[in-house]
C-alpha positions as CSV (number, residue, x, y, z in Angstrom):
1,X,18.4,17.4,-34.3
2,X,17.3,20.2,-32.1
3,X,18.8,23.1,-34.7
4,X,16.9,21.2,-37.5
5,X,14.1,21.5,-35.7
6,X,13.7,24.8,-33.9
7,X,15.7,27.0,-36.8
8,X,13.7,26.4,-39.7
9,X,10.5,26.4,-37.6
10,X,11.7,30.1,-36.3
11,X,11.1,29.5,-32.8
12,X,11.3,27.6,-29.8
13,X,7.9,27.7,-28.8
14,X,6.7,24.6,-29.9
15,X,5.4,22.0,-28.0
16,X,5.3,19.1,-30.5
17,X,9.3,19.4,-31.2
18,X,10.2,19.1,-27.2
19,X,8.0,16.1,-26.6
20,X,9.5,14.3,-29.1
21,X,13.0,15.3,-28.5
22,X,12.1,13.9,-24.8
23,X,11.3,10.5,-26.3
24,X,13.4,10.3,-29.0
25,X,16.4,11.1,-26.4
26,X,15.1,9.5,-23.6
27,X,15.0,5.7,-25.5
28,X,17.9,6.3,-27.2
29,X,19.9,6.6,-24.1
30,X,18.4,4.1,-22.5
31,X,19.3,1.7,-25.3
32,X,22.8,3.0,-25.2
33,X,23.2,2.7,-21.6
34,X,21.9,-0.9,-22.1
35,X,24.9,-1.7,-24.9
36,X,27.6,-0.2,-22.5
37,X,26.3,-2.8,-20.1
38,X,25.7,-5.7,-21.6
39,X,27.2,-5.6,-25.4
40,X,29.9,-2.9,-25.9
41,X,31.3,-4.9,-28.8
42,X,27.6,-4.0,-30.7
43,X,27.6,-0.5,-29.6
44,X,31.3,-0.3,-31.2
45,X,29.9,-1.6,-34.0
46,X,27.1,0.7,-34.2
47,X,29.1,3.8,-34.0
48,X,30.6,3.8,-37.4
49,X,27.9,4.3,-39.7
50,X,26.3,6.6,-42.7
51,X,27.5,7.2,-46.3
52,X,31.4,7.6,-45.6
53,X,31.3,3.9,-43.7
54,X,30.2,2.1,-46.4
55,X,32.4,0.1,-48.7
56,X,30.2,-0.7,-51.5
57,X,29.5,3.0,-53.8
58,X,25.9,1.8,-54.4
59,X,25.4,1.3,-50.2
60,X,26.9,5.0,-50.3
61,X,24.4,6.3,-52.4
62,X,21.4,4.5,-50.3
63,X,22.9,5.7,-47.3
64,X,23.3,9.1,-48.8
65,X,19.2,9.0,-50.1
66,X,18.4,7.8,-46.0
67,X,20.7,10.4,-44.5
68,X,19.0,13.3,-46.4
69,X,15.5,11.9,-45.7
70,X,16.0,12.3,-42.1
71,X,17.3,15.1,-42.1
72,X,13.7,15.9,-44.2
73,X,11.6,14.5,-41.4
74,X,12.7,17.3,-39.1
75,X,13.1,20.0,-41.5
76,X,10.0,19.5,-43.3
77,X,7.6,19.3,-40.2
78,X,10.0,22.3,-38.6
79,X,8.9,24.1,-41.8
80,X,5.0,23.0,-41.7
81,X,4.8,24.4,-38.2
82,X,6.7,27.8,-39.1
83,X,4.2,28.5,-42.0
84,X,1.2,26.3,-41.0
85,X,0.4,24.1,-44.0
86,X,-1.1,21.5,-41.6
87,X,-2.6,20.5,-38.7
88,X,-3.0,17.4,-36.5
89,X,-5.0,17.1,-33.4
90,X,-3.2,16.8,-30.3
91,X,-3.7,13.2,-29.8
92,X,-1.8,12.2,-32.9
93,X,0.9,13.8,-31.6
94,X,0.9,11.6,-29.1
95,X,0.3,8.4,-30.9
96,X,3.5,9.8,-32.9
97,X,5.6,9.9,-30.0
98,X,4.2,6.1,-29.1
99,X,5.0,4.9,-32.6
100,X,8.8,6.9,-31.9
101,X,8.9,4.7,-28.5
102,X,7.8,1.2,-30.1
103,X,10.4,2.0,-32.8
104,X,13.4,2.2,-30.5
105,X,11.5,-0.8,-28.5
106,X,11.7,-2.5,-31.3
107,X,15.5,-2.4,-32.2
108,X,16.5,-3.2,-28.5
109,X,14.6,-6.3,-28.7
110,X,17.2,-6.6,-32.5
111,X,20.2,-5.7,-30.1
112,X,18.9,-7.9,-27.7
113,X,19.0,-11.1,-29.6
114,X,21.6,-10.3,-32.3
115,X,25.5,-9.0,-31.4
116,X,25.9,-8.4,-34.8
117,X,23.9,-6.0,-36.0
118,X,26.6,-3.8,-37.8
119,X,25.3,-0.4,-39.0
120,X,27.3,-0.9,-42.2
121,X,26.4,-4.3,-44.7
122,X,29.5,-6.4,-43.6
123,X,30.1,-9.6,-41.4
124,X,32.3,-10.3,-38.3
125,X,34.6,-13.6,-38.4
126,X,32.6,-15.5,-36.1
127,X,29.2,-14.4,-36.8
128,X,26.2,-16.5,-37.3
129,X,22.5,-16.8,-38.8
130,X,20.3,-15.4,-36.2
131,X,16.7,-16.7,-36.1
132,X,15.2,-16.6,-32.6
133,X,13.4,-13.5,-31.5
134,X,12.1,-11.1,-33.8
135,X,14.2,-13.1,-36.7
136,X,11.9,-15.5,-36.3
137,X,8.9,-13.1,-37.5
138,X,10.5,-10.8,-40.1
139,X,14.5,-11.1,-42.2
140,X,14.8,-7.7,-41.1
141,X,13.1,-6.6,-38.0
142,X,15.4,-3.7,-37.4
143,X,14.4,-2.4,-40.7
144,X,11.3,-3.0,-39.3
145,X,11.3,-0.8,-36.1
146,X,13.0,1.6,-37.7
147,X,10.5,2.4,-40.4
148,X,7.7,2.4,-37.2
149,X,10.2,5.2,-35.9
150,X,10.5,7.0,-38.7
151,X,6.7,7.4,-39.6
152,X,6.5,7.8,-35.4
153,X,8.6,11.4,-36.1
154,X,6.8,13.6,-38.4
155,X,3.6,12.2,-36.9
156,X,5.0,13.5,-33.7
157,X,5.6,16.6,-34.5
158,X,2.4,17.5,-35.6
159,X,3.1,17.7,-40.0
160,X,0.7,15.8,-42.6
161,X,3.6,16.7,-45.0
162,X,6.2,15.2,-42.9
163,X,4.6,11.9,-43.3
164,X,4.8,12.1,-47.3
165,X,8.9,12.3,-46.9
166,X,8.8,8.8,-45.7
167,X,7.5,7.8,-49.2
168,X,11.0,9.2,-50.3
169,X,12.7,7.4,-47.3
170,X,11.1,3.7,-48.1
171,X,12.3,3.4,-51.3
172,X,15.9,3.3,-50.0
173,X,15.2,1.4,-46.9
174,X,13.7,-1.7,-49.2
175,X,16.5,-0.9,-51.6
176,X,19.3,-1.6,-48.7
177,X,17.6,-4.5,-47.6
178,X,17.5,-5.8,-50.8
179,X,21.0,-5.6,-51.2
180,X,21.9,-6.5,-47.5
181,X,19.9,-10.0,-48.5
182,X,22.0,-10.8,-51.5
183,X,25.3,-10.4,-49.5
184,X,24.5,-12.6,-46.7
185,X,23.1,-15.3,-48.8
186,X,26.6,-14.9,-50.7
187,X,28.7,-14.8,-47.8
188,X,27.6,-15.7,-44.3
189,X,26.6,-19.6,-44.5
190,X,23.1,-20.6,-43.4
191,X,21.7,-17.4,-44.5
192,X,19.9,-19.2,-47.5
193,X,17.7,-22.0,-45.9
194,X,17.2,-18.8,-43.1
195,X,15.8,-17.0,-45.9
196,X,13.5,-20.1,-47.2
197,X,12.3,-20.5,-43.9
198,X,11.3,-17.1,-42.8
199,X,9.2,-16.1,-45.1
200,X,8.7,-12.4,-44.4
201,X,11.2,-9.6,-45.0
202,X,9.9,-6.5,-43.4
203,X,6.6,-6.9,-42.2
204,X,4.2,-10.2,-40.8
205,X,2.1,-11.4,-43.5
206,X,2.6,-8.6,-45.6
207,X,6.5,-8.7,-47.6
């Protein structure tokens, strides 16, 4: 993340970039330290993920559309600051890197309540409908908290333009949750009257 940041932006005098890396580090290895801890079988099951995981070609191709878009979230704002095609005040920056935080707040409070969050769309033998916690509020929370991340991260680092490769990002998100929805009401039982009951998929009292 570092080289996608600080090579296409030329140099490593930017401010912006370190902050966020600070965050974005800084919560994820706190989350991680939290799995070894208290749920290695989820962080097992997190490690294996991205295009090549997937069994399913069409989850390849979302996964594929995803992967890229990151990638464009650093590039693109690594590319902004190099040639200056926008500014943001300082104090968006900031609310960025508090977006980046709730994000990865977010998903612990996922981990937290659900052991089975797989990166990859399949289902463990003894797994069950979860509907406590955030489940409770959204289908998908972890959708959820990742798209607060992800708009969190150009924001961040200071790029207008950055935010408009989120727009390419969403698309796939909603089209993998889509398609994570129809294989849990096909396959894990209880999923259905979960569905009817929670009436939300992404976010409260919106969709």
């Amino acid at each position: 993340m570092a080289a996608l940041l600080f090579v296409p932006a030329g140099t490593r005098s930017w401010w912006q970039a370190w902050t966020f890396l600070a965050v974005y580090f800084a919560s994820s290895l706190a989350l991680t330290l939290y799995l070894i801890k208290e749920d290695p079988a989820l962080l097992q099951r997190r490690m294996r993920g991205g295009p090549t995981a997937e069994k399913e070609p069409i989850q390849k191709i979302i996964m594929l559309i995803a992967s890229l878009g990151f990638v464009g979230l650093l590039v693109v704002p690594a590319l902004d600051h190099r040639f200056g095609w926008s500014q943001m005040p300082p104090y968006m920056t900031l609310a960025g890197n508090v977006l980046v935080g709730a994000g990865w707040l977010a998903i612990f409070f996922v981990f937290r309540e659900n052991s089975f969050a797989f990166a990859t769309i399949e289902l463990a033998p003894d797994q069950k409908v979860i509907s406590s916690g955030p489940y409770a509020l959204v289908r998908h929370p972890m959708y959820s908290g990742a798209l607060v991340m992800l708009l969190g991260m150009p924001i961040a680092l200071g790029s207008w333009w950055g935010v408009l490769v989120v727009a390419v990002i969403l698309p796939a998100l909603i089209w993998r949750l889509l398609e994570e929805e129809k294989f849990l009401a096909e396959n894990l039982a209880g999923y259905v009257a979960y569905r009817n009951s929670v009436r939300y998929r992404l976010l409260p009292w919106v969709w």
